[in-house]
């Protein structure tokens, strides 16, 4: 394996291939940073270009773009609260408050470092464990996915803020997720006969609306017009911060790999679960959402690790783990390659060259991100009356390009107004996203599980992995409800004792 | 002459001038077709089989028709948006709709508001082979599968993609023909279906032979039934539906549609262009690369239309029976 990998490194260091990798990283940076332009679209646009290329170079290009878009979504998420990719939504929760406190450089540094480390952990897992991990991923079927989604949803209880708002938000997200054609029976739900709603409400319009547009509205409404900062100095290696986020980084990277490997669950879900777990295990959960460094480290390490993890089933089994990897799979076939169980054996030269390329891409991210971010931080000094409309324009173009749908743009603007109003109530917007992302998984996997067991509910408890996950969910839920109650009880006793 | 009268004179002159070209328009349009750039609507998302197909023939047709072509993906509502937009487009043959069998399956399921009469099928270019694929650890061959399903009614689960897809129609028509008590689980992605078959969580799946070739070669999956008249040259050991007495031969097909009001001259020009692309070495080598060469894909406008009408009737009946 090491020999193969070194062979791959040798291929990557051929000048042409290095040049390809560098341009891929740059293209990925730009695409990821623009809201709405996702890795999927970039890979599709570049696909025809790769047909004329040698297969190794072609796949180094495509996978490197894939890796770097997942990273660069954080730039606009942190600076303008306009997540460049869905994977970076969670990053804006703590990244943007830090920008507002004048610490954009620190926030970006944490994001870059966490991304690179997450990406490296993911790549190492990809190189070392691909054959092994793929068979683990196959153990996950509908009951396990359902249990995983339930575990994710219990996080609402520990999000902080008013619990009732969290519950309402999650329920709203779950409700939005039911709009569209029923995935199992094909019956239209809440579509009011409109074709635009048949596909359901997309994640991009909701995210872009709730976060980016509502922020522009807030800034435009005049209360906080002045620019909070003039100079952004990105510092990637800061030993004090590195000590603080070390534990979060390692936990989130591993969690990201584990979630990424599961087919059908992407980097966005990984970032969300990882953020929630960071809140859950933190000693100071009240700091999250107000600019906690761990709040940036957790989702960024996880989404980059998950992006690499999603390649595991692709290379080992020919099963794509996410949208972009599905397109890369199509590209393999167009190049006359046969991804599948024998792929690792038949095309090992190509695969190890791609692995080596991804490994090096993570270092390139560390090196090239600083000059690239300068472009964006310069923009911060332009008055918001200029910047705001530009952000809105980018949001509109990006949202439209996802499905070539003007309806999605109106939807996005509608969610912008909703987000603006909900924020005035101090409503946790993250709960809505949680429901929207996990809802479809929970619903359809529940129904698929019951179809598998002919309606027998015990299927969730008779399979070891799903039983464990559900057990953990119940335990965590009871802990997060009981501990505050206990604290209250103690305080009350203390108070009454003092009163006596 | 008062200015008012002047207006009337010039007005009627104008009308006459406008009418002239309109009368001769059909002929002329056919002569200099295409008179402007073409627009290809893809009734599917970027990166899938239909998108690949469209983008592969795009440069070939640009050369053939000496024009430039824009490709637009309209994946919303299983491609219904693309069909609707085609049906509402100018009937001049400049808007082409690239679609798969999902067009007729979603129509049968009531998810597609554009009726078959509103579109003219220009040609079918691809005909993938539908197969029943099982996990060999669970079912040895077709016989074993059939007897297991008969002895354990209601227990066999078969996967496929989406609730109104060619996979689902294959399942419904197979269940209808065989009379077995088996059930279908729709998944969102083909990857999820294959991983559930590989891990043995479900008994098998309906799918195209082209996309599961690797698992078949490695022995992790086994096709036990092909939907075809005769056994496939490349897979002579797999029994067919027809030899088992089931008249089922449909797989996923991909073709081109236009607005039904398009003049027949233009439709036949389009058909000719597609035919010469289909016959080219370049296109044939693409079909081979993506494993779509197991059977003849070409079908002309008239024949394809009849076939789609038959399919629609069958699928509508099958879905109605399921809902009862």
mmCIF file of C-alpha atoms in Angstrom, chain A residues 214-428:
data_model
loop_
_atom_site.group_PDB
_atom_site.id
_atom_site.type_symbol
_atom_site.label_atom_id
_atom_site.label_comp_id
_atom_site.label_asym_id
_atom_site.label_seq_id
_atom_site.Cartn_x
_atom_site.Cartn_y
_atom_site.Cartn_z
ATOM 1 C CA UNK A 214 -31.912 38.021 6.279
ATOM 2 C CA UNK A 215 -28.496 39.360 7.276
ATOM 3 C CA UNK A 216 -28.458 41.836 4.404
ATOM 4 C CA UNK A 217 -31.931 42.978 5.471
ATOM 5 C CA UNK A 218 -30.803 43.382 9.054
ATOM 6 C CA UNK A 219 -27.768 45.423 8.048
ATOM 7 C CA UNK A 220 -29.836 47.487 5.628
ATOM 8 C CA UNK A 221 -32.467 48.282 8.221
ATOM 9 C CA UNK A 222 -29.914 50.602 9.679
ATOM 10 C CA UNK A 223 -29.094 49.623 13.218
ATOM 11 C CA UNK A 224 -25.576 48.373 12.531
ATOM 12 C CA UNK A 225 -24.361 50.158 9.439
ATOM 13 C CA UNK A 226 -20.743 50.777 10.316
ATOM 14 C CA UNK A 227 -18.124 48.285 9.264
ATOM 15 C CA UNK A 228 -16.761 46.490 12.291
ATOM 16 C CA UNK A 229 -13.259 46.016 10.918
ATOM 17 C CA UNK A 230 -10.807 47.399 8.455
ATOM 18 C CA UNK A 231 -7.884 45.010 8.538
ATOM 19 C CA UNK A 232 -8.091 41.238 8.544
ATOM 20 C CA UNK A 233 -4.966 39.363 9.455
ATOM 21 C CA UNK A 234 -5.420 35.646 8.961
ATOM 22 C CA UNK A 235 -3.425 33.646 11.459
ATOM 23 C CA UNK A 236 -3.589 29.920 10.870
ATOM 24 C CA UNK A 237 -1.261 28.572 13.534
ATOM 25 C CA UNK A 238 -2.131 30.103 16.881
ATOM 26 C CA UNK A 239 -0.956 27.860 19.691
ATOM 27 C CA UNK A 240 -3.425 29.126 22.302
ATOM 28 C CA UNK A 241 -6.381 28.502 20.024
ATOM 29 C CA UNK A 242 -4.970 25.222 18.769
ATOM 30 C CA UNK A 243 -4.849 23.927 22.329
ATOM 31 C CA UNK A 244 -8.419 25.054 22.864
ATOM 32 C CA UNK A 245 -9.817 23.323 19.796
ATOM 33 C CA UNK A 246 -7.585 20.232 19.726
ATOM 34 C CA UNK A 247 -10.149 17.928 21.285
ATOM 35 C CA UNK A 248 -13.017 19.242 19.133
ATOM 36 C CA UNK A 249 -10.845 18.887 16.046
ATOM 37 C CA UNK A 250 -10.000 15.260 16.612
ATOM 38 C CA UNK A 251 -13.534 14.302 17.574
ATOM 39 C CA UNK A 252 -15.091 16.138 14.650
ATOM 40 C CA UNK A 253 -12.626 14.763 12.102
ATOM 41 C CA UNK A 254 -13.332 11.183 13.130
ATOM 42 C CA UNK A 255 -17.062 11.815 13.300
ATOM 43 C CA UNK A 256 -16.892 13.409 9.846
ATOM 44 C CA UNK A 257 -15.103 10.417 8.324
ATOM 45 C CA UNK A 258 -17.583 8.021 9.913
ATOM 46 C CA UNK A 259 -20.619 9.924 8.626
ATOM 47 C CA UNK A 260 -19.095 10.617 5.215
ATOM 48 C CA UNK A 261 -18.566 6.933 4.539
ATOM 49 C CA UNK A 262 -22.285 6.220 4.814
ATOM 50 C CA UNK A 263 -23.774 6.328 1.318
ATOM 51 C CA UNK A 264 -26.387 9.022 0.830
ATOM 52 C CA UNK A 265 -25.401 11.120 3.849
ATOM 53 C CA UNK A 266 -23.234 14.030 2.829
ATOM 54 C CA UNK A 267 -20.865 16.561 4.286
ATOM 55 C CA UNK A 268 -23.691 18.947 5.272
ATOM 56 C CA UNK A 269 -25.171 16.393 7.643
ATOM 57 C CA UNK A 270 -21.706 15.623 8.990
ATOM 58 C CA UNK A 271 -21.088 19.309 9.746
ATOM 59 C CA UNK A 272 -24.444 19.554 11.469
ATOM 60 C CA UNK A 273 -24.033 16.461 13.641
ATOM 61 C CA UNK A 274 -20.485 17.448 14.519
ATOM 62 C CA UNK A 275 -21.517 20.971 15.552
ATOM 63 C CA UNK A 276 -24.316 19.583 17.699
ATOM 64 C CA UNK A 277 -21.966 17.137 19.373
ATOM 65 C CA UNK A 278 -19.486 19.947 20.026
ATOM 66 C CA UNK A 279 -22.262 21.847 21.807
ATOM 67 C CA UNK A 280 -23.364 18.773 23.670
ATOM 68 C CA UNK A 281 -19.905 17.886 25.019
ATOM 69 C CA UNK A 282 -18.680 21.428 25.615
ATOM 70 C CA UNK A 283 -18.070 22.729 29.144
ATOM 71 C CA UNK A 284 -19.466 26.092 28.089
ATOM 72 C CA UNK A 285 -22.331 25.397 25.670
ATOM 73 C CA UNK A 286 -23.727 28.901 26.281
ATOM 74 C CA UNK A 287 -20.835 30.407 24.257
ATOM 75 C CA UNK A 288 -21.874 28.669 21.030
ATOM 76 C CA UNK A 289 -23.540 30.876 18.468
ATOM 77 C CA UNK A 290 -21.721 33.894 19.910
ATOM 78 C CA UNK A 291 -18.297 33.278 18.426
ATOM 79 C CA UNK A 292 -16.905 30.115 20.040
ATOM 80 C CA UNK A 293 -13.754 28.857 18.242
ATOM 81 C CA UNK A 294 -14.975 25.266 18.645
ATOM 82 C CA UNK A 295 -18.114 26.253 16.752
ATOM 83 C CA UNK A 296 -15.972 26.845 13.661
ATOM 84 C CA UNK A 297 -13.579 23.974 14.181
ATOM 85 C CA UNK A 298 -16.296 21.334 14.599
ATOM 86 C CA UNK A 299 -18.229 21.765 11.336
ATOM 87 C CA UNK A 300 -15.172 22.579 9.214
ATOM 88 C CA UNK A 301 -13.146 19.573 10.353
ATOM 89 C CA UNK A 302 -16.197 17.359 9.920
ATOM 90 C CA UNK A 303 -17.310 18.503 6.470
ATOM 91 C CA UNK A 304 -13.856 18.173 4.942
ATOM 92 C CA UNK A 305 -13.333 14.788 6.575
ATOM 93 C CA UNK A 306 -16.765 13.686 5.391
ATOM 94 C CA UNK A 307 -16.063 14.801 1.833
ATOM 95 C CA UNK A 308 -13.069 12.465 1.769
ATOM 96 C CA UNK A 309 -15.025 9.755 3.563
ATOM 97 C CA UNK A 310 -17.694 9.882 0.847
ATOM 98 C CA UNK A 311 -15.046 8.709 -1.610
ATOM 99 C CA UNK A 312 -14.514 5.460 0.338
ATOM 100 C CA UNK A 313 -17.602 3.605 -0.926
ATOM 101 C CA UNK A 314 -17.029 5.123 -4.381
ATOM 102 C CA UNK A 315 -13.559 3.647 -4.762
ATOM 103 C CA UNK A 316 -14.178 0.427 -2.872
ATOM 104 C CA UNK A 317 -17.636 -0.496 -4.131
ATOM 105 C CA UNK A 318 -18.620 1.908 -6.880
ATOM 106 C CA UNK A 319 -21.340 3.357 -4.635
ATOM 107 C CA UNK A 320 -21.428 7.153 -4.510
ATOM 108 C CA UNK A 321 -21.714 8.651 -1.023
ATOM 109 C CA UNK A 322 -22.983 12.093 -2.130
ATOM 110 C CA UNK A 323 -24.187 14.176 -5.065
ATOM 111 C CA UNK A 324 -20.768 15.156 -6.366
ATOM 112 C CA UNK A 325 -19.351 11.658 -6.011
ATOM 113 C CA UNK A 326 -22.278 10.350 -8.065
ATOM 114 C CA UNK A 327 -21.162 12.595 -10.916
ATOM 115 C CA UNK A 328 -17.544 11.505 -10.495
ATOM 116 C CA UNK A 329 -18.827 7.933 -10.776
ATOM 117 C CA UNK A 330 -20.462 8.833 -14.083
ATOM 118 C CA UNK A 331 -17.170 10.349 -15.207
ATOM 119 C CA UNK A 332 -15.322 7.101 -14.445
ATOM 120 C CA UNK A 333 -17.680 5.250 -16.740
ATOM 121 C CA UNK A 334 -17.258 7.835 -19.495
ATOM 122 C CA UNK A 335 -13.501 7.287 -19.265
ATOM 123 C CA UNK A 336 -14.043 3.576 -19.800
ATOM 124 C CA UNK A 337 -13.217 2.665 -16.189
ATOM 125 C CA UNK A 338 -15.318 0.254 -14.177
ATOM 126 C CA UNK A 339 -15.829 1.374 -10.587
ATOM 127 C CA UNK A 340 -16.994 -1.543 -8.493
ATOM 128 C CA UNK A 341 -15.687 -4.172 -6.119
ATOM 129 C CA UNK A 342 -12.665 -4.897 -8.329
ATOM 130 C CA UNK A 343 -11.826 -1.266 -9.023
ATOM 131 C CA UNK A 344 -9.081 -1.056 -6.383
ATOM 132 C CA UNK A 345 -7.315 -4.027 -7.910
ATOM 133 C CA UNK A 346 -7.738 -3.210 -11.577
ATOM 134 C CA UNK A 347 -7.006 0.523 -11.460
ATOM 135 C CA UNK A 348 -4.763 0.808 -8.413
ATOM 136 C CA UNK A 349 -2.293 3.143 -10.151
ATOM 137 C CA UNK A 350 -4.991 5.647 -10.919
ATOM 138 C CA UNK A 351 -6.610 5.396 -7.498
ATOM 139 C CA UNK A 352 -3.374 5.899 -5.588
ATOM 140 C CA UNK A 353 -2.467 8.866 -7.764
ATOM 141 C CA UNK A 354 -5.873 10.377 -6.915
ATOM 142 C CA UNK A 355 -5.305 9.644 -3.205
ATOM 143 C CA UNK A 356 -1.880 11.281 -3.337
ATOM 144 C CA UNK A 357 -3.401 14.245 -5.165
ATOM 145 C CA UNK A 358 -6.042 14.709 -2.469
ATOM 146 C CA UNK A 359 -3.396 14.454 0.231
ATOM 147 C CA UNK A 360 -1.420 17.256 -1.381
ATOM 148 C CA UNK A 361 -4.533 19.335 -2.039
ATOM 149 C CA UNK A 362 -5.049 19.692 1.701
ATOM 150 C CA UNK A 363 -1.590 21.235 2.042
ATOM 151 C CA UNK A 364 -2.293 23.471 -0.934
ATOM 152 C CA UNK A 365 -5.389 24.702 0.883
ATOM 153 C CA UNK A 366 -3.203 25.711 3.831
ATOM 154 C CA UNK A 367 -0.760 27.571 1.578
ATOM 155 C CA UNK A 368 -3.018 29.193 -1.008
ATOM 156 C CA UNK A 369 -6.032 30.084 1.090
ATOM 157 C CA UNK A 370 -4.395 33.124 2.672
ATOM 158 C CA UNK A 371 -3.741 35.074 -0.553
ATOM 159 C CA UNK A 372 -7.114 34.003 -1.901
ATOM 160 C CA UNK A 373 -8.966 35.233 1.186
ATOM 161 C CA UNK A 374 -7.281 38.644 0.778
ATOM 162 C CA UNK A 375 -9.517 39.175 -2.254
ATOM 163 C CA UNK A 376 -12.576 38.775 -0.085
ATOM 164 C CA UNK A 377 -11.394 40.680 2.941
ATOM 165 C CA UNK A 378 -10.604 43.688 0.740
ATOM 166 C CA UNK A 379 -14.302 43.704 -0.112
ATOM 167 C CA UNK A 380 -15.107 44.066 3.571
ATOM 168 C CA UNK A 381 -13.866 47.640 3.471
ATOM 169 C CA UNK A 382 -16.299 48.653 0.768
ATOM 170 C CA UNK A 383 -19.406 50.322 2.214
ATOM 171 C CA UNK A 384 -22.246 47.945 2.972
ATOM 172 C CA UNK A 385 -24.531 49.923 0.663
ATOM 173 C CA UNK A 386 -22.384 48.548 -2.186
ATOM 174 C CA UNK A 387 -21.546 45.167 -0.706
ATOM 175 C CA UNK A 388 -25.111 44.296 0.350
ATOM 176 C CA UNK A 389 -26.587 44.464 -3.181
ATOM 177 C CA UNK A 390 -23.636 42.442 -4.503
ATOM 178 C CA UNK A 391 -24.335 39.723 -1.937
ATOM 179 C CA UNK A 392 -28.022 39.707 -2.898
ATOM 180 C CA UNK A 393 -27.088 39.443 -6.595
ATOM 181 C CA UNK A 394 -24.774 36.497 -5.917
ATOM 182 C CA UNK A 395 -27.500 34.812 -3.886
ATOM 183 C CA UNK A 396 -30.031 35.222 -6.696
ATOM 184 C CA UNK A 397 -27.716 33.968 -9.433
ATOM 185 C CA UNK A 398 -26.494 31.073 -7.276
ATOM 186 C CA UNK A 399 -29.986 29.968 -6.277
ATOM 187 C CA UNK A 400 -31.274 30.208 -9.826
ATOM 188 C CA UNK A 401 -28.418 28.132 -11.197
ATOM 189 C CA UNK A 402 -29.153 25.122 -8.999
ATOM 190 C CA UNK A 403 -32.305 24.091 -10.866
ATOM 191 C CA UNK A 404 -32.671 26.871 -13.449
ATOM 192 C CA UNK A 405 -35.762 27.855 -11.534
ATOM 193 C CA UNK A 406 -37.048 31.373 -10.933
ATOM 194 C CA UNK A 407 -39.489 29.958 -8.401
ATOM 195 C CA UNK A 408 -36.545 28.965 -6.200
ATOM 196 C CA UNK A 409 -35.351 32.564 -6.262
ATOM 197 C CA UNK A 410 -38.705 33.838 -4.971
ATOM 198 C CA UNK A 411 -38.701 31.081 -2.375
ATOM 199 C CA UNK A 412 -35.208 32.121 -1.313
ATOM 200 C CA UNK A 413 -36.278 35.758 -0.942
ATOM 201 C CA UNK A 414 -39.341 34.635 1.040
ATOM 202 C CA UNK A 415 -37.175 32.678 3.414
ATOM 203 C CA UNK A 416 -34.999 35.766 3.707
ATOM 204 C CA UNK A 417 -37.952 37.741 5.079
ATOM 205 C CA UNK A 418 -38.914 34.848 7.353
ATOM 206 C CA UNK A 419 -35.359 34.588 8.661
ATOM 207 C CA UNK A 420 -35.253 38.335 9.309
ATOM 208 C CA UNK A 421 -38.455 38.178 11.370
ATOM 209 C CA UNK A 422 -37.494 35.023 13.260
ATOM 210 C CA UNK A 423 -34.122 36.482 14.203
ATOM 211 C CA UNK A 424 -35.878 39.421 15.849
ATOM 212 C CA UNK A 425 -37.510 36.845 18.128
ATOM 213 C CA UNK A 426 -34.085 35.315 18.841
ATOM 214 C CA UNK A 427 -35.317 32.153 17.209
ATOM 215 C CA UNK A 428 -32.628 29.467 16.670
#
